[in-house]
Amino acid sequence: MQRWPALMVTILGGSLLATAPDARPAAMGPTTLAGATGAGVVVVTHGGVGSPPEWSSDCEDAARAGAAAPGGALDAACAAVVHLENICRFNAGTGAHVRLDGRTVQMDAAVMTADGEFAAVAALERVRNPVLVAREVLATPHRLLAGEGATRFAHRRGFADEVPLCDEALANYRRRLALLLEGRAGGGYDAFDWRAAWNYPTPPPEAAAVDPAGSVPPRVEPSDTVGAVVRAADGTFAAALSTGGTGLTLYGRVGDVPIYGCGLYAGPAGAVACTGHGEEIIRHAMARLVYERMAAGDSAREAVLAGCRVFGDEWSLGLIAVSRSDWAVAANRDMAWGQASPR
Ligand code: ASP
């Protein structure tokens, strides 16, 4: 497999500076690109834009779990995402964000295959592996199940009824709440009267819910969503995504992940999965935009770069993509990612 040089990209100026010939730069921002050319099986994963590069070993393990999974491209993508959903520090499945009321966990997930099959769940509750519920939706006449209907569907299909709550997610909630109450939350929430829009069944949280011992991050970033793209042995592609949503949301907020063409996309030319500020990703229909570049003949590397240029760097964005001839990772913040190409 020929590795192409890692590039550091200045998005606003549009200049490309070649650095060391290594597929993994030391840090992933702002904005960095990695990847390699080559045919055959490849699984690429991300741990969400904003996740520290030190978490990449989990993403590597997830990519290997996907590559080792029996079956086709979709089986590999789902196995990789399930691996990450089962790790508390990622914002998906077991570690999914606790929402602003301090008790609700609502998750989105989606899958798509190269033959155009797409299925998703939105605002799903009380399930550990939302990506498997999204996959289960493929077997229905529908493409997207949301809210209580999605949750009931999951339980009816045999998924255990449990709130996936890790200590990490609760500690993370208290830190985000501290920032919100101090008016330092970012993400559009500083100038937003969230108390006037409060739509949870319970009253808004007060300062008492904040953990005084918790270290407060400088600002809230959407992060740690998990995703995978796959090129299988038969040359077909698939993508899968799972998220607990962004850091601060009203009840029922749904991001890009389950919206067709936005969070992920797959077709005969490759597969793409995004992470980042969902509202902005939706506005760009980002996964479809990157895919269309590959369908028009761009490499995955060229396509993710094009996506980053269009998006800019005000809001966070991470992209993973695989084409017929290469795979690529790009992000405008730090991002943990992994890749596996079994021989
Ligand atoms: N895109 C996800 C969302 O908006 C969050 C993320 O990827 O970090 O729900």
PDB file of C-alpha atoms in Angstrom, residues 150-333:
ATOM      1  CA  ALA A 150     -38.034   4.321  17.646  1.00  0.00           C
ATOM      2  CA  THR A 151     -37.526   3.330  21.287  1.00  0.00           C
ATOM      3  CA  ARG A 152     -40.566   1.053  21.313  1.00  0.00           C
ATOM      4  CA  PHE A 153     -39.459  -0.484  18.009  1.00  0.00           C
ATOM      5  CA  ALA A 154     -36.031  -1.250  19.496  1.00  0.00           C
ATOM      6  CA  HIS A 155     -37.490  -2.938  22.558  1.00  0.00           C
ATOM      7  CA  ARG A 156     -39.974  -4.839  20.443  1.00  0.00           C
ATOM      8  CA  ARG A 157     -37.059  -6.107  18.342  1.00  0.00           C
ATOM      9  CA  GLY A 158     -35.333  -7.431  21.462  1.00  0.00           C
ATOM     10  CA  PHE A 159     -32.975  -4.627  22.503  1.00  0.00           C
ATOM     11  CA  ALA A 160     -32.726  -4.375  26.302  1.00  0.00           C
ATOM     12  CA  ASP A 161     -34.620  -1.478  27.904  1.00  0.00           C
ATOM     13  CA  GLU A 162     -31.846   0.358  29.770  1.00  0.00           C
ATOM     14  CA  VAL A 163     -30.577   3.927  30.002  1.00  0.00           C
ATOM     15  CA  PRO A 164     -26.915   3.843  28.923  1.00  0.00           C
ATOM     16  CA  LEU A 165     -25.440   6.066  31.644  1.00  0.00           C
ATOM     17  CA  CYS A 166     -21.719   6.047  32.429  1.00  0.00           C
ATOM     18  CA  ASP A 167     -20.029   8.010  35.204  1.00  0.00           C
ATOM     19  CA  GLU A 168     -17.999   9.726  32.457  1.00  0.00           C
ATOM     20  CA  ALA A 169     -21.178  10.976  30.796  1.00  0.00           C
ATOM     21  CA  LEU A 170     -22.563  12.310  34.086  1.00  0.00           C
ATOM     22  CA  ALA A 171     -19.298  14.091  34.953  1.00  0.00           C
ATOM     23  CA  ASN A 172     -19.228  15.531  31.458  1.00  0.00           C
ATOM     24  CA  TYR A 173     -22.814  16.766  31.931  1.00  0.00           C
ATOM     25  CA  ARG A 174     -21.919  18.598  35.149  1.00  0.00           C
ATOM     26  CA  ARG A 175     -19.012  20.334  33.422  1.00  0.00           C
ATOM     27  CA  ARG A 176     -21.191  21.391  30.493  1.00  0.00           C
ATOM     28  CA  LEU A 177     -23.856  22.619  32.896  1.00  0.00           C
ATOM     29  CA  ALA A 178     -21.293  24.688  34.796  1.00  0.00           C
ATOM     30  CA  LEU A 179     -20.305  26.428  31.567  1.00  0.00           C
ATOM     31  CA  LEU A 180     -23.916  26.993  30.608  1.00  0.00           C
ATOM     32  CA  LEU A 181     -24.812  28.545  33.960  1.00  0.00           C
ATOM     33  CA  GLU A 182     -21.723  30.758  33.725  1.00  0.00           C
ATOM     34  CA  GLY A 183     -22.744  31.893  30.220  1.00  0.00           C
ATOM     35  CA  ARG A 184     -19.610  30.433  28.649  1.00  0.00           C
ATOM     36  CA  ALA A 185     -21.167  27.533  26.804  1.00  0.00           C
ATOM     37  CA  GLY A 186     -20.579  28.551  23.182  1.00  0.00           C
ATOM     38  CA  GLY A 187     -22.248  26.505  20.444  1.00  0.00           C
ATOM     39  CA  GLY A 188     -24.915  29.180  19.967  1.00  0.00           C
ATOM     40  CA  TYR A 189     -26.074  28.919  23.608  1.00  0.00           C
ATOM     41  CA  ASP A 190     -24.445  32.115  24.926  1.00  0.00           C
ATOM     42  CA  ALA A 191     -26.938  34.371  23.184  1.00  0.00           C
ATOM     43  CA  PHE A 192     -29.847  31.931  23.461  1.00  0.00           C
ATOM     44  CA  ASP A 193     -32.505  32.213  26.180  1.00  0.00           C
ATOM     45  CA  TRP A 194     -32.593  28.493  26.826  1.00  0.00           C
ATOM     46  CA  ARG A 195     -34.726  28.872  29.951  1.00  0.00           C
ATOM     47  CA  ALA A 196     -37.476  30.510  27.872  1.00  0.00           C
ATOM     48  CA  ALA A 197     -37.322  27.594  25.422  1.00  0.00           C
ATOM     49  CA  TRP A 198     -37.043  24.863  28.087  1.00  0.00           C
ATOM     50  CA  ASN A 199     -39.063  21.846  26.862  1.00  0.00           C
ATOM     51  CA  TYR A 200     -37.984  19.004  29.164  1.00  0.00           C
ATOM     52  CA  PRO A 201     -40.635  17.438  31.397  1.00  0.00           C
ATOM     53  CA  THR A 202     -38.683  18.494  34.524  1.00  0.00           C
ATOM     54  CA  PRO A 203     -37.671  22.062  35.573  1.00  0.00           C
ATOM     55  CA  PRO A 204     -34.374  23.596  34.373  1.00  0.00           C
ATOM     56  CA  PRO A 205     -31.251  22.621  36.354  1.00  0.00           C
ATOM     57  CA  GLU A 206     -29.854  24.912  38.987  1.00  0.00           C
ATOM     58  CA  ALA A 207     -26.292  25.498  40.105  1.00  0.00           C
ATOM     59  CA  ALA A 208     -26.672  22.801  42.765  1.00  0.00           C
ATOM     60  CA  ALA A 209     -26.410  20.174  40.010  1.00  0.00           C
ATOM     61  CA  VAL A 210     -22.904  21.335  39.125  1.00  0.00           C
ATOM     62  CA  ASP A 211     -20.041  19.275  40.503  1.00  0.00           C
ATOM     63  CA  PRO A 212     -17.771  21.797  42.278  1.00  0.00           C
ATOM     64  CA  ALA A 213     -14.837  19.385  41.964  1.00  0.00           C
ATOM     65  CA  GLY A 214     -15.291  18.944  38.227  1.00  0.00           C
ATOM     66  CA  SER A 215     -12.694  20.622  36.044  1.00  0.00           C
ATOM     67  CA  VAL A 216     -14.383  23.044  33.691  1.00  0.00           C
ATOM     68  CA  PRO A 217     -13.260  22.937  30.062  1.00  0.00           C
ATOM     69  CA  PRO A 218     -12.703  26.270  28.251  1.00  0.00           C
ATOM     70  CA  ARG A 219     -15.832  25.791  26.153  1.00  0.00           C
ATOM     71  CA  VAL A 220     -18.301  23.146  25.089  1.00  0.00           C
ATOM     72  CA  GLU A 221     -17.498  21.465  21.780  1.00  0.00           C
ATOM     73  CA  PRO A 222     -19.563  18.815  20.055  1.00  0.00           C
ATOM     74  CA  SER A 223     -17.357  15.756  20.181  1.00  0.00           C
ATOM     75  CA  ASP A 224     -16.846  12.081  20.488  1.00  0.00           C
ATOM     76  CA  THR A 225     -19.594  10.876  18.161  1.00  0.00           C
ATOM     77  CA  VAL A 226     -18.416   7.651  16.551  1.00  0.00           C
ATOM     78  CA  GLY A 227     -18.428   6.529  12.928  1.00  0.00           C
ATOM     79  CA  ALA A 228     -16.991   4.089  10.411  1.00  0.00           C
ATOM     80  CA  VAL A 229     -16.598   3.781   6.643  1.00  0.00           C
ATOM     81  CA  VAL A 230     -15.721   0.517   4.944  1.00  0.00           C
ATOM     82  CA  ARG A 231     -14.567  -0.848   1.603  1.00  0.00           C
ATOM     83  CA  ALA A 232     -15.225  -4.598   1.725  1.00  0.00           C
ATOM     84  CA  ALA A 233     -13.472  -7.463  -0.076  1.00  0.00           C
ATOM     85  CA  ASP A 234     -16.157  -7.469  -2.778  1.00  0.00           C
ATOM     86  CA  GLY A 235     -15.463  -3.778  -3.494  1.00  0.00           C
ATOM     87  CA  THR A 236     -18.723  -2.537  -1.977  1.00  0.00           C
ATOM     88  CA  PHE A 237     -18.969   0.249   0.605  1.00  0.00           C
ATOM     89  CA  ALA A 238     -20.884   1.095   3.776  1.00  0.00           C
ATOM     90  CA  ALA A 239     -20.970   3.809   6.436  1.00  0.00           C
ATOM     91  CA  ALA A 240     -22.340   3.849   9.988  1.00  0.00           C
ATOM     92  CA  LEU A 241     -22.658   6.594  12.638  1.00  0.00           C
ATOM     93  CA  SER A 242     -23.868   6.831  16.224  1.00  0.00           C
ATOM     94  CA  THR A 243     -24.098   9.844  18.546  1.00  0.00           C
ATOM     95  CA  GLY A 244     -25.454  11.156  21.799  1.00  0.00           C
ATOM     96  CA  GLY A 245     -25.812  14.539  20.074  1.00  0.00           C
ATOM     97  CA  THR A 246     -24.044  17.809  20.738  1.00  0.00           C
ATOM     98  CA  GLY A 247     -23.209  19.056  24.213  1.00  0.00           C
ATOM     99  CA  LEU A 248     -26.150  21.401  24.786  1.00  0.00           C
ATOM    100  CA  THR A 249     -29.552  20.688  23.311  1.00  0.00           C
ATOM    101  CA  LEU A 250     -33.231  21.149  23.864  1.00  0.00           C
ATOM    102  CA  TYR A 251     -35.321  18.012  24.352  1.00  0.00           C
ATOM    103  CA  GLY A 252     -35.829  16.311  20.984  1.00  0.00           C
ATOM    104  CA  ARG A 253     -32.926  17.996  19.200  1.00  0.00           C
ATOM    105  CA  VAL A 254     -31.748  15.867  16.260  1.00  0.00           C
ATOM    106  CA  GLY A 255     -28.453  16.468  14.475  1.00  0.00           C
ATOM    107  CA  ASP A 256     -27.029  15.509  11.101  1.00  0.00           C
ATOM    108  CA  VAL A 257     -26.475  11.821  11.830  1.00  0.00           C
ATOM    109  CA  PRO A 258     -29.931  10.468  10.880  1.00  0.00           C
ATOM    110  CA  ILE A 259     -30.622  13.028   8.128  1.00  0.00           C
ATOM    111  CA  TYR A 260     -30.207  11.555   4.637  1.00  0.00           C
ATOM    112  CA  GLY A 261     -27.129  12.862   2.824  1.00  0.00           C
ATOM    113  CA  CYS A 262     -25.909  14.858   5.820  1.00  0.00           C
ATOM    114  CA  GLY A 263     -24.118  12.721   8.435  1.00  0.00           C
ATOM    115  CA  LEU A 264     -23.175   9.852   6.171  1.00  0.00           C
ATOM    116  CA  TYR A 265     -23.455   8.674   2.597  1.00  0.00           C
ATOM    117  CA  ALA A 266     -22.458   5.612   0.567  1.00  0.00           C
ATOM    118  CA  GLY A 267     -22.693   4.629  -3.074  1.00  0.00           C
ATOM    119  CA  PRO A 268     -20.752   2.771  -5.769  1.00  0.00           C
ATOM    120  CA  ALA A 269     -17.940   5.379  -5.588  1.00  0.00           C
ATOM    121  CA  GLY A 270     -17.280   5.110  -1.848  1.00  0.00           C
ATOM    122  CA  ALA A 271     -18.520   5.969   1.636  1.00  0.00           C
ATOM    123  CA  VAL A 272     -18.346   9.083   3.837  1.00  0.00           C
ATOM    124  CA  ALA A 273     -19.057   9.751   7.522  1.00  0.00           C
ATOM    125  CA  CYS A 274     -19.050  13.157   9.239  1.00  0.00           C
ATOM    126  CA  THR A 275     -18.750  14.422  12.784  1.00  0.00           C
ATOM    127  CA  GLY A 276     -19.076  17.941  14.104  1.00  0.00           C
ATOM    128  CA  HIS A 277     -21.610  20.689  14.482  1.00  0.00           C
ATOM    129  CA  GLY A 278     -24.705  18.907  13.215  1.00  0.00           C
ATOM    130  CA  GLU A 279     -26.731  22.002  12.383  1.00  0.00           C
ATOM    131  CA  GLU A 280     -23.967  23.267  10.081  1.00  0.00           C
ATOM    132  CA  ILE A 281     -23.338  19.813   8.573  1.00  0.00           C
ATOM    133  CA  ILE A 282     -27.046  19.629   7.690  1.00  0.00           C
ATOM    134  CA  ARG A 283     -26.901  23.040   6.037  1.00  0.00           C
ATOM    135  CA  HIS A 284     -24.158  21.773   3.713  1.00  0.00           C
ATOM    136  CA  ALA A 285     -25.577  18.244   3.232  1.00  0.00           C
ATOM    137  CA  MET A 286     -21.930  17.481   3.870  1.00  0.00           C
ATOM    138  CA  ALA A 287     -21.696  13.705   3.412  1.00  0.00           C
ATOM    139  CA  ARG A 288     -23.465  13.877   0.067  1.00  0.00           C
ATOM    140  CA  LEU A 289     -21.265  16.803  -0.991  1.00  0.00           C
ATOM    141  CA  VAL A 290     -18.088  14.799  -0.281  1.00  0.00           C
ATOM    142  CA  TYR A 291     -19.519  11.678  -1.899  1.00  0.00           C
ATOM    143  CA  GLU A 292     -20.458  13.544  -5.076  1.00  0.00           C
ATOM    144  CA  ARG A 293     -16.837  14.634  -5.440  1.00  0.00           C
ATOM    145  CA  MET A 294     -15.734  10.983  -5.335  1.00  0.00           C
ATOM    146  CA  ALA A 295     -18.489  10.013  -7.769  1.00  0.00           C
ATOM    147  CA  ALA A 296     -17.148  12.698 -10.117  1.00  0.00           C
ATOM    148  CA  GLY A 297     -13.648  11.150  -9.995  1.00  0.00           C
ATOM    149  CA  ASP A 298     -11.932  12.785  -7.014  1.00  0.00           C
ATOM    150  CA  SER A 299      -9.950  10.641  -4.588  1.00  0.00           C
ATOM    151  CA  ALA A 300     -11.206  10.396  -1.010  1.00  0.00           C
ATOM    152  CA  ARG A 301      -8.389  12.763  -0.067  1.00  0.00           C
ATOM    153  CA  GLU A 302      -9.456  15.385  -2.599  1.00  0.00           C
ATOM    154  CA  ALA A 303     -13.089  14.957  -1.615  1.00  0.00           C
ATOM    155  CA  VAL A 304     -12.611  15.454   2.143  1.00  0.00           C
ATOM    156  CA  LEU A 305     -10.432  18.483   1.455  1.00  0.00           C
ATOM    157  CA  ALA A 306     -13.161  19.951  -0.709  1.00  0.00           C
ATOM    158  CA  GLY A 307     -15.646  19.342   2.117  1.00  0.00           C
ATOM    159  CA  CYS A 308     -13.393  21.100   4.637  1.00  0.00           C
ATOM    160  CA  ARG A 309     -12.887  24.091   2.343  1.00  0.00           C
ATOM    161  CA  VAL A 310     -16.608  24.562   1.834  1.00  0.00           C
ATOM    162  CA  PHE A 311     -17.279  24.223   5.575  1.00  0.00           C
ATOM    163  CA  GLY A 312     -14.612  26.585   6.869  1.00  0.00           C
ATOM    164  CA  ASP A 313     -13.365  26.419  10.441  1.00  0.00           C
ATOM    165  CA  GLU A 314     -15.830  28.396  12.542  1.00  0.00           C
ATOM    166  CA  TRP A 315     -17.699  25.210  13.419  1.00  0.00           C
ATOM    167  CA  SER A 316     -16.097  21.853  14.101  1.00  0.00           C
ATOM    168  CA  LEU A 317     -15.983  19.244  11.334  1.00  0.00           C
ATOM    169  CA  GLY A 318     -14.374  15.831  10.971  1.00  0.00           C
ATOM    170  CA  LEU A 319     -14.626  13.637   7.886  1.00  0.00           C
ATOM    171  CA  ILE A 320     -13.642  10.063   7.089  1.00  0.00           C
ATOM    172  CA  ALA A 321     -14.026   8.672   3.572  1.00  0.00           C
ATOM    173  CA  VAL A 322     -13.051   5.681   1.485  1.00  0.00           C
ATOM    174  CA  SER A 323     -13.085   5.528  -2.308  1.00  0.00           C
ATOM    175  CA  ARG A 324     -12.203   2.791  -4.805  1.00  0.00           C
ATOM    176  CA  SER A 325      -8.544   3.823  -4.644  1.00  0.00           C
ATOM    177  CA  ASP A 326      -7.824   5.466  -1.245  1.00  0.00           C
ATOM    178  CA  TRP A 327      -9.058   6.414   2.197  1.00  0.00           C
ATOM    179  CA  ALA A 328      -8.821   9.741   3.999  1.00  0.00           C
ATOM    180  CA  VAL A 329      -9.353  11.495   7.335  1.00  0.00           C
ATOM    181  CA  ALA A 330      -9.666  15.270   7.759  1.00  0.00           C
ATOM    182  CA  ALA A 331     -10.691  17.451  10.691  1.00  0.00           C
ATOM    183  CA  ASN A 332     -10.545  21.110  11.654  1.00  0.00           C
ATOM    184  CA  ARG A 333     -10.039  20.245  15.358  1.00  0.00           C
TER     185      ARG A 333
END
